[in-house]
XYZ file of C-alpha atoms in Angstrom:
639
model
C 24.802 6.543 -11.707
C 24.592 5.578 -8.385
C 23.509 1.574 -7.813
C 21.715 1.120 -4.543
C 22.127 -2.224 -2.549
C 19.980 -4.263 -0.238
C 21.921 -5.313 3.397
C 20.264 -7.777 5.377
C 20.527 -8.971 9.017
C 23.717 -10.951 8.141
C 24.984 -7.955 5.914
C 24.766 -10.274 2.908
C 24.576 -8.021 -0.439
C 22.111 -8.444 -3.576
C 20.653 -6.707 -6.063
C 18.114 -6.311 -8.467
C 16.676 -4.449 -10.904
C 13.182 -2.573 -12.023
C 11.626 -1.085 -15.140
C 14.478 0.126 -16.260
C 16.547 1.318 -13.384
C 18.453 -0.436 -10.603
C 17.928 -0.456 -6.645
C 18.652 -2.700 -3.983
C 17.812 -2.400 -0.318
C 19.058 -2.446 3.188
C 17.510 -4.320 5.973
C 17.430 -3.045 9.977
C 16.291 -3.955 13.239
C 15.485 -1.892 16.233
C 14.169 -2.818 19.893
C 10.928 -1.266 20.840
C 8.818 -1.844 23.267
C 5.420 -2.651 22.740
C 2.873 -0.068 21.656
C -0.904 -0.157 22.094
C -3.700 0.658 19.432
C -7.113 -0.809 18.768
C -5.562 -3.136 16.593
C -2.591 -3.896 18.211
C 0.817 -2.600 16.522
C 4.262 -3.814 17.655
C 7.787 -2.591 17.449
C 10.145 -3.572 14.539
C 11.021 -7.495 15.847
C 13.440 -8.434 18.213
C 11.530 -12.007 18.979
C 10.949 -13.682 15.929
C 9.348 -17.309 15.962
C 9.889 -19.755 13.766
C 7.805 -22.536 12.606
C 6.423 -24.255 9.355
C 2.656 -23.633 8.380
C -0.544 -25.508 6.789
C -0.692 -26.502 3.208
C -1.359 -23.353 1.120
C -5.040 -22.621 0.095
C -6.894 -23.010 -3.762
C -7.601 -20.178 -5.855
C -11.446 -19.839 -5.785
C -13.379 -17.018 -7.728
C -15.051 -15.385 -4.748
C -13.833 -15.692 -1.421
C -16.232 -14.821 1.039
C -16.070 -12.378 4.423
C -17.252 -10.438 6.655
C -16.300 -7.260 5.272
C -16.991 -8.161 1.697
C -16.300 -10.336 -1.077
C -13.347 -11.088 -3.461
C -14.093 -10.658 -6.794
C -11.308 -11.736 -9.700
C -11.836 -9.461 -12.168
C -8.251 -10.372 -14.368
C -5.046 -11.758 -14.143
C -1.184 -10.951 -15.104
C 1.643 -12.766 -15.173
C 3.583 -9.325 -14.885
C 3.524 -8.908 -11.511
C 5.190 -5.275 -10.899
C 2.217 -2.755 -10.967
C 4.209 -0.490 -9.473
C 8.291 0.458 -8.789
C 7.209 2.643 -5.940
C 3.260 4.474 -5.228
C 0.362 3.227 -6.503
C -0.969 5.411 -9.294
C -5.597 5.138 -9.259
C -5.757 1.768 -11.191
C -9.564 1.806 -9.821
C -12.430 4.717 -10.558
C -15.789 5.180 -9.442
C -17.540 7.686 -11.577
C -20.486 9.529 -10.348
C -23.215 7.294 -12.153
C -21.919 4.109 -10.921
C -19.682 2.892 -12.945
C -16.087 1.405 -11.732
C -13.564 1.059 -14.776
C -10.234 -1.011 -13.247
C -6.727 -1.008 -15.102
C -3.474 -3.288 -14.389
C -0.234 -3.886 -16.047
C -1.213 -7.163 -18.292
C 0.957 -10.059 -19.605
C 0.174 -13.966 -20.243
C 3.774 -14.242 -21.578
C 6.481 -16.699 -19.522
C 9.065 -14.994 -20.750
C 11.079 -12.587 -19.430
C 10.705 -9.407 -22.102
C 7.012 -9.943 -21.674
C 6.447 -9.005 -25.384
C 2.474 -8.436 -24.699
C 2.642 -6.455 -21.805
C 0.051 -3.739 -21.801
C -3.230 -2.630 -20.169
C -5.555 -5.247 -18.616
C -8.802 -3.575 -18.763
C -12.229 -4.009 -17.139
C -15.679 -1.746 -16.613
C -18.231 -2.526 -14.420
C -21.693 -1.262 -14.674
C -24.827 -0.991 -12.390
C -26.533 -3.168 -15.096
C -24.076 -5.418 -16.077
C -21.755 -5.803 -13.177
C -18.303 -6.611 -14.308
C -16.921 -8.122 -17.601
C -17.478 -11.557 -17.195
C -13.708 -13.138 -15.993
C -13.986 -16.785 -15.668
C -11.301 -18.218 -13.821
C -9.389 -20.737 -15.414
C -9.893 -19.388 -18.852
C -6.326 -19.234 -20.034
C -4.420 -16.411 -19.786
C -3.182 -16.786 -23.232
C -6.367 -16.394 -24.559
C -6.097 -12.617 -23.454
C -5.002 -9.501 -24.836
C -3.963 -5.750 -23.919
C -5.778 -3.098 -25.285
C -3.151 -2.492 -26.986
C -1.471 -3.058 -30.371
C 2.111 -2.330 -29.356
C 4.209 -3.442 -26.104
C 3.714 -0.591 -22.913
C 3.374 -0.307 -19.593
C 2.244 1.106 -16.485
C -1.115 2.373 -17.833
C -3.712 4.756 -15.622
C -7.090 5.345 -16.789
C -9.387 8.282 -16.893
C -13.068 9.504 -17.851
C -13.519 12.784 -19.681
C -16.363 15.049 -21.216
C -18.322 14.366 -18.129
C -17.662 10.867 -17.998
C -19.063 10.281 -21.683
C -15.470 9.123 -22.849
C -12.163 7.853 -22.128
C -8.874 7.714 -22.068
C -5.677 5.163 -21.183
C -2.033 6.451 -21.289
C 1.005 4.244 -20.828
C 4.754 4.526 -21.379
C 6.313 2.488 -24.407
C 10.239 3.332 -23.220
C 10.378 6.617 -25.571
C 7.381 8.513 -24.912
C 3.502 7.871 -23.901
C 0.956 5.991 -25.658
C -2.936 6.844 -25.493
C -5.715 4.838 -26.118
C -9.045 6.546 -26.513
C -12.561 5.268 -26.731
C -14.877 8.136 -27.530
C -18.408 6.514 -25.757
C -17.130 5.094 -22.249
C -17.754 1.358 -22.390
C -18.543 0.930 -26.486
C -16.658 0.617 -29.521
C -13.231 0.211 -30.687
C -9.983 1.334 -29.497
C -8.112 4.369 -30.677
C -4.096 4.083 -30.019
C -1.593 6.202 -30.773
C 2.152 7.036 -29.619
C 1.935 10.920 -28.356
C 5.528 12.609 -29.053
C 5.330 15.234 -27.627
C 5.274 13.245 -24.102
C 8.686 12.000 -23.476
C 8.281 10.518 -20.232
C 8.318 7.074 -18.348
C 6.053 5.911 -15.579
C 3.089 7.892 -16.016
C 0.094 9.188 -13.825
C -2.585 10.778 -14.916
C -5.814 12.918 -13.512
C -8.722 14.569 -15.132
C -9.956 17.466 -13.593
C -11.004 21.118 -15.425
C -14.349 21.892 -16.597
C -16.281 19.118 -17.798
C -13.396 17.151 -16.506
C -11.716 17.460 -20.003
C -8.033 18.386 -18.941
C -5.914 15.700 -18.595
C -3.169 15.700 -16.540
C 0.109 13.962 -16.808
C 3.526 13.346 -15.173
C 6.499 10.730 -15.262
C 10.440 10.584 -15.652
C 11.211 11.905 -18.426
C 13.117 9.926 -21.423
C 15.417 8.841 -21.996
C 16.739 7.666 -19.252
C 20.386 9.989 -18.270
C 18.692 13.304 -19.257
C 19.417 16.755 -17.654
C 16.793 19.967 -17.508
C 17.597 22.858 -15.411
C 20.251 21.212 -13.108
C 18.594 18.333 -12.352
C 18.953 14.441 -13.482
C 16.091 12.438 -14.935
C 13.871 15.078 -13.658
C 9.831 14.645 -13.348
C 7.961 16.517 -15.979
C 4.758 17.858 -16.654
C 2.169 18.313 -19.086
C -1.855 18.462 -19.752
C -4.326 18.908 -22.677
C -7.591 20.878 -22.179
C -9.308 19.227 -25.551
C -9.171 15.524 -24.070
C -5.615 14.513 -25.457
C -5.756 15.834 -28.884
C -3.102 18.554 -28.232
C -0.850 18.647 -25.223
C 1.436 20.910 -23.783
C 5.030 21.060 -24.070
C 6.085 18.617 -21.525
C 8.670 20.136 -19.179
C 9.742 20.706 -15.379
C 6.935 22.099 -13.554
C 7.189 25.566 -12.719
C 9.600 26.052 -9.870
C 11.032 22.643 -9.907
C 14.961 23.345 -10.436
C 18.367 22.754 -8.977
C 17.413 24.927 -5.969
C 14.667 22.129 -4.583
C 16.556 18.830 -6.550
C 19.783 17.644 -7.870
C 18.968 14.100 -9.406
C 16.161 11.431 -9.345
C 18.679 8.954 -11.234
C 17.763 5.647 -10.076
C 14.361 6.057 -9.060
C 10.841 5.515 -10.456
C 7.653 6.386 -9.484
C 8.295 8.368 -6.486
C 5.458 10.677 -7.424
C 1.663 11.402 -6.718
C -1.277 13.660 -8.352
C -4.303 14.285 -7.886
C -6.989 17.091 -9.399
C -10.586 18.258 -8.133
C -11.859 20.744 -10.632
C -9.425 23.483 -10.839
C -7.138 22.424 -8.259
C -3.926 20.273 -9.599
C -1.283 18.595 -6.750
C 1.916 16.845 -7.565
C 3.873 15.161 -4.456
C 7.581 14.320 -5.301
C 10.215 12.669 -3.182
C 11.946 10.038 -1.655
C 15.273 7.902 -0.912
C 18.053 10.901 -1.147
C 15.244 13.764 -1.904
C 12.986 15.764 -0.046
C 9.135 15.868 -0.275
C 8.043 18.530 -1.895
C 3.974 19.726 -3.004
C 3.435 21.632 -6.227
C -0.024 22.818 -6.806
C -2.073 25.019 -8.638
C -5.334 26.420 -8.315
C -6.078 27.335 -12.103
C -6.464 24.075 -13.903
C -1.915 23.727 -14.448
C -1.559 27.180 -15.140
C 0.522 28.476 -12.644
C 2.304 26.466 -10.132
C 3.254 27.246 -6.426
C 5.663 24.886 -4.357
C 5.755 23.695 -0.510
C 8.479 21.480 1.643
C 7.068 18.891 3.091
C 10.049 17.726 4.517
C 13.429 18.702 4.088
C 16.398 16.050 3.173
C 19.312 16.589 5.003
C 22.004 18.656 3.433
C 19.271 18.568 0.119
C 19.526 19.391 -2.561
C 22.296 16.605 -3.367
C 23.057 14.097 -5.800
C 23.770 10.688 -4.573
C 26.985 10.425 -7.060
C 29.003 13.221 -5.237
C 27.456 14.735 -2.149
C 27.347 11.970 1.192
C 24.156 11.575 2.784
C 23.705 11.960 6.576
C 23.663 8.072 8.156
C 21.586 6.751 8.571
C 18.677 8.969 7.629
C 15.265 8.390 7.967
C 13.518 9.480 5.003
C 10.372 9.105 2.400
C 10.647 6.010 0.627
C 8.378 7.966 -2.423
C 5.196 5.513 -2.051
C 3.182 8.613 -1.931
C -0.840 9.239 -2.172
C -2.537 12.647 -2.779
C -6.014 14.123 -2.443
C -7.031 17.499 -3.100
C -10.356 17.748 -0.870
C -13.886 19.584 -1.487
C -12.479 22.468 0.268
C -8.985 22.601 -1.732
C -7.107 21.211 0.828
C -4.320 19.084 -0.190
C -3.661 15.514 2.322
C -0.432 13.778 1.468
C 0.546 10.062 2.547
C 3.991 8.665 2.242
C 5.898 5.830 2.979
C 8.956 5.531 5.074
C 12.249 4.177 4.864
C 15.846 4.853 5.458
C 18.702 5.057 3.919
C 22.537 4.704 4.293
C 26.053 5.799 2.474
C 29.839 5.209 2.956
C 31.261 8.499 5.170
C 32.080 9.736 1.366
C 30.198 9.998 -1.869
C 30.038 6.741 -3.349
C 27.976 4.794 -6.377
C 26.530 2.177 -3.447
C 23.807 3.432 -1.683
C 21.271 1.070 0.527
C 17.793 1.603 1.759
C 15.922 -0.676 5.075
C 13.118 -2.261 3.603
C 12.359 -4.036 7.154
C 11.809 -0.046 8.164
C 8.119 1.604 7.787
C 5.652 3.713 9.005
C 3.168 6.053 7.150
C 3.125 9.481 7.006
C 0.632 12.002 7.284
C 0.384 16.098 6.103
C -1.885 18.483 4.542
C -0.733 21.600 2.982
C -2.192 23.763 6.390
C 0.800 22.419 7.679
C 4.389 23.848 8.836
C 7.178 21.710 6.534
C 7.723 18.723 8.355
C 11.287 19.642 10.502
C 13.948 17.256 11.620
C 14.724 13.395 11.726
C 11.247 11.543 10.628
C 12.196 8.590 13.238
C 11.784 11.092 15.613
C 8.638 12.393 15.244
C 5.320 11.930 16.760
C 3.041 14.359 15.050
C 2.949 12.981 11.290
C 2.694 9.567 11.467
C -0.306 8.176 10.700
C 0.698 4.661 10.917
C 3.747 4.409 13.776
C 7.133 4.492 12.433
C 8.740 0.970 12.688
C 5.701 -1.044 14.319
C 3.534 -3.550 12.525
C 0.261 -5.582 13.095
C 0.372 -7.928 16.201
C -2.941 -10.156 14.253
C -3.317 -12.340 16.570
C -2.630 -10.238 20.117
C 0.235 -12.324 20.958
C 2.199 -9.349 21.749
C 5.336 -10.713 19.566
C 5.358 -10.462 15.319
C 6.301 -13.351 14.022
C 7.677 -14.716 11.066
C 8.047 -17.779 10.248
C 12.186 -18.803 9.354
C 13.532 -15.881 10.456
C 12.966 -11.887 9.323
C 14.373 -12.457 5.561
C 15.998 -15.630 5.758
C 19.886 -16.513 5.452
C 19.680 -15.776 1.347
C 18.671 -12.613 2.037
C 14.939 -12.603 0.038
C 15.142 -9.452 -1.416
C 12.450 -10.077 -3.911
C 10.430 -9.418 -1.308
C 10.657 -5.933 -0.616
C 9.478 -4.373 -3.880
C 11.429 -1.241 -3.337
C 9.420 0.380 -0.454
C 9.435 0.313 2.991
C 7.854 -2.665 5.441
C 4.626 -0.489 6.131
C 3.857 1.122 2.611
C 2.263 1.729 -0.569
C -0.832 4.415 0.536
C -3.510 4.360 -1.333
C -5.750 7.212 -0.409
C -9.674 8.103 -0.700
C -12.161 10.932 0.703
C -15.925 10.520 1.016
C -18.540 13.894 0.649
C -18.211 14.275 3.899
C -14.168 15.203 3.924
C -13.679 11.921 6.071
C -10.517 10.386 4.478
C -9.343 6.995 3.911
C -6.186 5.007 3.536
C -5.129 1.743 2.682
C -1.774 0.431 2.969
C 0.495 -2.849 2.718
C 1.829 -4.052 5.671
C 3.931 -7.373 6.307
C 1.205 -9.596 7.895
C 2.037 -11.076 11.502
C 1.840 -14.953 10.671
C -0.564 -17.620 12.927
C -0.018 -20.570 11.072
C 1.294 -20.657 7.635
C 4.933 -20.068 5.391
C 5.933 -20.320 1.772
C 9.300 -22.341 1.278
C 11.210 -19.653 -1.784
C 14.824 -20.197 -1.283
C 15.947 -23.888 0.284
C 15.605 -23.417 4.029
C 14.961 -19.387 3.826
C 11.199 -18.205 3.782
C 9.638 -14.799 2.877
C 6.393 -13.042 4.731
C 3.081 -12.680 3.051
C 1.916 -8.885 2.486
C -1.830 -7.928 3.220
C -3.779 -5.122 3.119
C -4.646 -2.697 6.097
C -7.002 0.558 6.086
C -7.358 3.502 8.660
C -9.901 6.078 8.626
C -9.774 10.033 9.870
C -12.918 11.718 10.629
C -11.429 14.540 11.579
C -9.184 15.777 8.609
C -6.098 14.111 9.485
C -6.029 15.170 13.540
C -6.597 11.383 14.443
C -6.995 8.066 12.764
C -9.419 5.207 13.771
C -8.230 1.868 14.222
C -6.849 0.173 11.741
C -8.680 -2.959 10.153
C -7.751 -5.740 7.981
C -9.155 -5.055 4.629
C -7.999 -8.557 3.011
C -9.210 -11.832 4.182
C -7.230 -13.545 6.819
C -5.615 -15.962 4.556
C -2.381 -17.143 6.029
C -1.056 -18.406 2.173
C -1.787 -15.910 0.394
C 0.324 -12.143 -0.718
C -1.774 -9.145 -1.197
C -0.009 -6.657 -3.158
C -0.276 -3.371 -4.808
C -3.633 -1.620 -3.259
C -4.956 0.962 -5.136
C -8.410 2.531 -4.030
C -10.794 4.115 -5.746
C -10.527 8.549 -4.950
C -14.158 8.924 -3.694
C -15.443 6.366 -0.889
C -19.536 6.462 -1.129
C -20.948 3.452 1.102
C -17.858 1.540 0.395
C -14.136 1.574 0.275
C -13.645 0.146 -3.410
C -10.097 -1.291 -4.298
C -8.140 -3.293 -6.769
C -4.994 -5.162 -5.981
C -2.817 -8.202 -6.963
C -2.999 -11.815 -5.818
C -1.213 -15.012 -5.675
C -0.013 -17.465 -3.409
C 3.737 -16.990 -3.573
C 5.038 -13.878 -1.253
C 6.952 -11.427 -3.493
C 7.404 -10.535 -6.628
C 8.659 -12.256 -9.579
C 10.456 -9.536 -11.646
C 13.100 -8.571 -8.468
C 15.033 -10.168 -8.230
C 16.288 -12.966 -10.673
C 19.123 -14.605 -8.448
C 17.516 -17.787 -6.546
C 14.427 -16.431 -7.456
C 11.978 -19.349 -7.309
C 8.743 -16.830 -7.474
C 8.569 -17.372 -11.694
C 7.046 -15.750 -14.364
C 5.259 -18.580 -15.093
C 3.122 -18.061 -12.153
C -0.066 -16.070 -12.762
C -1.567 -13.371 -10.433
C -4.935 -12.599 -9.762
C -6.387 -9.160 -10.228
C -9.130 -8.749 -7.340
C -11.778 -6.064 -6.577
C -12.843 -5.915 -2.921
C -15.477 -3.649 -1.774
C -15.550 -3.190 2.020
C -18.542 -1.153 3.577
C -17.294 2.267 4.806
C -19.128 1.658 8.350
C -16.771 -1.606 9.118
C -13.926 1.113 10.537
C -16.694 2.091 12.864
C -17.431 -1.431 14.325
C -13.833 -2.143 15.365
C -13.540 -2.666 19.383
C -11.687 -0.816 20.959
C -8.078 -2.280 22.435
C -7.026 -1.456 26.332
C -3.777 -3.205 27.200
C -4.469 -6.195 29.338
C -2.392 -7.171 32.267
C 0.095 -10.028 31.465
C -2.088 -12.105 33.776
C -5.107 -12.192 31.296
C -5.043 -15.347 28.946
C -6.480 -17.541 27.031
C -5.769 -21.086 26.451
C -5.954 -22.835 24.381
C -6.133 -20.372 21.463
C -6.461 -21.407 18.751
C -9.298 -22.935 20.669
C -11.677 -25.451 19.174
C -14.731 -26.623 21.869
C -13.607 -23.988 24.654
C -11.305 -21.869 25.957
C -9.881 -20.965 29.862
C -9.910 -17.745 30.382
C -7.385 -16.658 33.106
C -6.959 -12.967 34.816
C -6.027 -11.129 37.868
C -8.087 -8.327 39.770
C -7.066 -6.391 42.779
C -10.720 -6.787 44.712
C -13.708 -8.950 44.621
C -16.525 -8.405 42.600
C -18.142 -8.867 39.547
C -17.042 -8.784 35.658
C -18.665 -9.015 32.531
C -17.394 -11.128 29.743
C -17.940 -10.919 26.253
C -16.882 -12.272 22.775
C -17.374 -9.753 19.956
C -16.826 -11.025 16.176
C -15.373 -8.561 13.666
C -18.821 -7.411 12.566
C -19.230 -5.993 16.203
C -21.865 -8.119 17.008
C -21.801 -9.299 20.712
C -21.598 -13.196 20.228
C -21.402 -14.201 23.984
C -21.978 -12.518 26.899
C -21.236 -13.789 31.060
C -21.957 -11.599 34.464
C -19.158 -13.749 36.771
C -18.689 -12.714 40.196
C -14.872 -13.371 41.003
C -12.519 -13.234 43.922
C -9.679 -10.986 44.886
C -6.658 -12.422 42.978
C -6.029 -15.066 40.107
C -9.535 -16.246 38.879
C -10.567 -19.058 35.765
C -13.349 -19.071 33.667
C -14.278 -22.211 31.002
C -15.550 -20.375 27.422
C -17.401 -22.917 25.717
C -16.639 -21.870 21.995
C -18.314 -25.164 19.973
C -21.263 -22.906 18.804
C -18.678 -20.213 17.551
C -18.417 -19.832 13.507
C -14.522 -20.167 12.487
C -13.047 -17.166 12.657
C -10.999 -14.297 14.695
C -12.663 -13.298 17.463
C -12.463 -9.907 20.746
C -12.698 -11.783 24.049
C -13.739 -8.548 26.511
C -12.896 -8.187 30.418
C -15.373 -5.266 31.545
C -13.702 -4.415 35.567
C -13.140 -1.722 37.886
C -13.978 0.934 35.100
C -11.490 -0.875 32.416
C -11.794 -2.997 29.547
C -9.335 -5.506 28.304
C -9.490 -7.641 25.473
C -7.523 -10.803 23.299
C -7.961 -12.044 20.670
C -9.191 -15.575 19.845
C -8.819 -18.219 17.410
C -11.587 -20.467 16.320
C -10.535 -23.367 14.423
């Protein structure tokens, strides 16, 4: 079984391990130059600033913003949700209704003997469960009676009912409730689905078939040429009977050789009759199953092809270094039967021979994007410029600085590996689709810092995550600019985004929440991110329109600046034009709304211009040069 192992800047060695398999993770650095988007993205770092940061903010109950409101609806002191993708923790039924799921546990210790399913329904009438922060945790409970995890949720019989299913480490569990919202609990251990890591979607008529994939168990076990292969199965009654869980139909030693040592590197979705699996990742290719009668019959499609694939790990050499998925994947089947995949991205690297060490580059990312009208995906994914939805290797300049910067260094002299959760930099897609076919994706990004660090290992500190979104209005062609969908809290990680499938007037999510970058569970060595630390579960809802409001970016000349920024009572405002004239200047907050505007008639050359910003809320605001048929824009701070 092949161990994988994270390499850092300093090619110091560590690793860690997951569920119930073991991965580690390589870390590299390229020079780019710097790219230009609405929302400025930059090149993996070459220019990395160091500094220490503010005291870290309180945990409140609702934090407000402009582009909603945080809402705590639970908390966990598990904090792995996922080893790879994120499954739908969050679902908006038709009536309006949201029922969220996470991975719960109030236990400190280490076998977290009441892990299960943290549950809670909100309704139009109600609004959510009532969570009152600082309730104790231990005063909680799963739904239920025996110890599982990594639990998805889904309505059936027209939304009348529902159902939970989670692995307990030999097969799945299933929880039942038979009127959606009332009554009691119905568990029970389901052997006839040997699998690990589930997902699960309802689709079929009356959306009564439920279907269901994972790794199957135990752990070692070969089907048709491949290792620890993902299986399949559904029931049409709601989960009374099931069918004999197996490979899907044409998944075989022809398209795989081995997902040993991987978990969760798998996606489905369903829309009435239409069923699509995405499986891939690390030393495998991407590959879409889907069928069109409800799981009866299966047809398969590259998405992209691993070098040299199929191979296992253990005795074939991989390519270095290859760019590959890093199987965070998303997948929607649209109202027309279309099929849009996201993954994350990643790459990976072997001795010249087969070998049981194998590392991935979690300081590597990008997002890809394809949709089964597509050719297969063809050559190195570094390389390509057609896919990407999110750039490969380039990340968030926040604060228009033109550098990224994190604070003591890109991972820090220990190495920080907890941080890197087994994906890529730029990863996790979460994906959702409106009536109108306009798509939506939200993502976790390493956040460019302005201001703050967490101290984790001595000297050595570890970035925050937060959480991005893009939108296509086009089915896939082109993607908006990208907006922050988390508040702008510089102490704070956002993990684990997982949005509901269908985006009405707002982009609905759940994700996780604390105050200490990383996660607890990877690794254990200098680890000072405990268990004893507990993590908020948060619903956000963030109006659909907001990706419509963003300004758009033009690069400005090195010559236009602003100082001081952060800026507190004003601002000088500094550019260069080529002839004399007149400009227009304006400050736009993130609502769009025009919040200052100045007609200044300026000189050929350097000119200077005083912004009084004492009137301006706190807050991150577009500072706009309207000239000679061009706009240019930074970004400013208001303390």
């Amino acid at each position: 079984m092949k161990k994988f192992l994270l390499i850092l800047l300093a090619l110091g060695i560590g690793t860690y391990s997951f569920g119930q398999k073991v991965v580690t993770s390589a870390q590299n650095v390229s020079n780019k130059n710097l790219l230009n988007q609405a929302y400025p993205y930059i090149a993996a770092p070459n220019d990395l600033s160091v500094s220490t940061g503010p005291t870290l903010p309180s945990n409140e109950t609702v934090r407000s913003r402009d582009f909603g409101d945080e809402l705590v609806i639970g908390q966990t002191k598990f904090d792995l949700q996922s080893n790879r993708g994120m499954g739908r923790q969050l679902t908006r039924l038709s009536n309006g209704k949201i029922a969220a799921t996470w991975i719960f546990s109030a236990s400190s210790a280490s076998s977290n003997a009441d892990r299960g399913t943290g549950y809670n329904l909100y309704t139009p009438v109600s609004g959510w469960a009532p969570y009152p922060v600082g309730t104790p945790i231990t005063s909680m409970a799963r739904l239920e009676s025996a110890k599982v995890g990594f639990s998805y949720w889904g309505a059936l019989n027209n939304d009348a009912s529902e159902i939970v299913i989670a692995h307990n480490g030999t097969n799945l569990n299933k929880e039942t409730r038979s009127v959606l919202g009332t009554g009691t609990w119905t568990g029970a251990s389901v052997s006839a689905l040997p699998m690990l890591w589930p997902r699960l979607a309802v689709g079929g008529t009356n959306n009564n078939t439920i279907h269901v994939i994972g790794s199957i168990a135990p752990i070692g076990t070969k089907v048709s040429g491949i290792y620890d292969p993902l299986i399949y199965s559904r029931s049409t009654n709601g989960g009374v009977n099931w069918t004999t869980a197996g490979n899907i139909q044409g998944e075989d030693a022809t398209l795989f050789k081995s997902f040993s040592n991987t978990a969760e590197d798998y996606a489905i979705d369903a829309n009435g009759s239409t069923v699509a699996i995405v499986v891939g990742g690390f030393h495998n290719s991407a590959v879409l199953f889907k069928s069109t009668d409800n799981g009866t019959n299966w047809t398969h499609k590259m998405i992209w092809n691993f070098p040299n694939a199929p191979l296992n790990p253990d005795s074939t050499a991989i390519p270095d270094t290859t760019t590959c998925f890093d199987g965070a994947f998303s997948v929607i089947v649209d109202n027309s039967n279309i099929v849009h995949v996201w993954g994350g991205v990643t790459r990976v690297l072997e001795p010249t021979t087969p070998s049981t060490n194998l590392s991935y580059f979690p300081g590597i990312g990008g997002i890809i994007y394809w949709r089964d009208n597509m050719a297969t995906i063809t050559g190195d994914l570094k390389l390509n410029t057609t896919n990407y939805c999110w750039p490969y290797n380039s990340f968030i300049d926040r604060n228009g600085d033109g550098k990224f910067v994190i604070h003591g260094g890109w991972m820090g002299t220990a190495g920080s590996d907890e941080m890197w959760s087994n994906v890529g930099a730029t990863s996790r897609p979460s994906a959702s689709i409106d009536a109108s076919n306009n798509l939506y994706v939200a993502f976790n990004a390493i956040a460019d810092d302005i201001g703050s660090t967490y101290l984790i290992r001595g000297t050595d500190t570890i970035p925050y995550r937060h959480i991005f979104g893009l939108k296509s209005t086009n089915n896939g062609v082109g993607w908006e600019n990208v907006i922050e969908l988390t508040p702008f809290d510089e102490g704070t990680d956002y993990m684990f985004p997982s949005v509901a499938r269908n985006t009405t007037d707002s982009l609905r999510m759940i994700y996780q929440r604390d105050d200490i970058p990383g996660i607890s569970l990877l690794p254990t060595v200098n680890n000072q991110h405990t268990l004893n630390y507990t993590n908020d579960i948060v619903y956000l809802a963030t109006s659909a329109d907001m990706f419509d409001k963003v300004i758009p970016k033009v690069e400005a000349p090195n010559s236009f600046s602003l100082y001081p920024n952060p800026s507190k009572e004003y601002s000088n405002l500094t550019f260069s034009i080529k002839k004399a004239g007149s400009v227009n200047i304006s400050i736009i907050n993130l609502m769009g709304q025009q919040v200052y505007s100045s007609k200044v008639n300026v000189v050929a050359g350097q000119n200077h211009k005083q912004i009084n910003t004492s009137e301006l809320a706190t807050g991150l605001y577009l500072v706009k040069i309207e000239t000679e048929g061009k706009v240019y824009t930074q970004k400013l701070i208001k303390d």
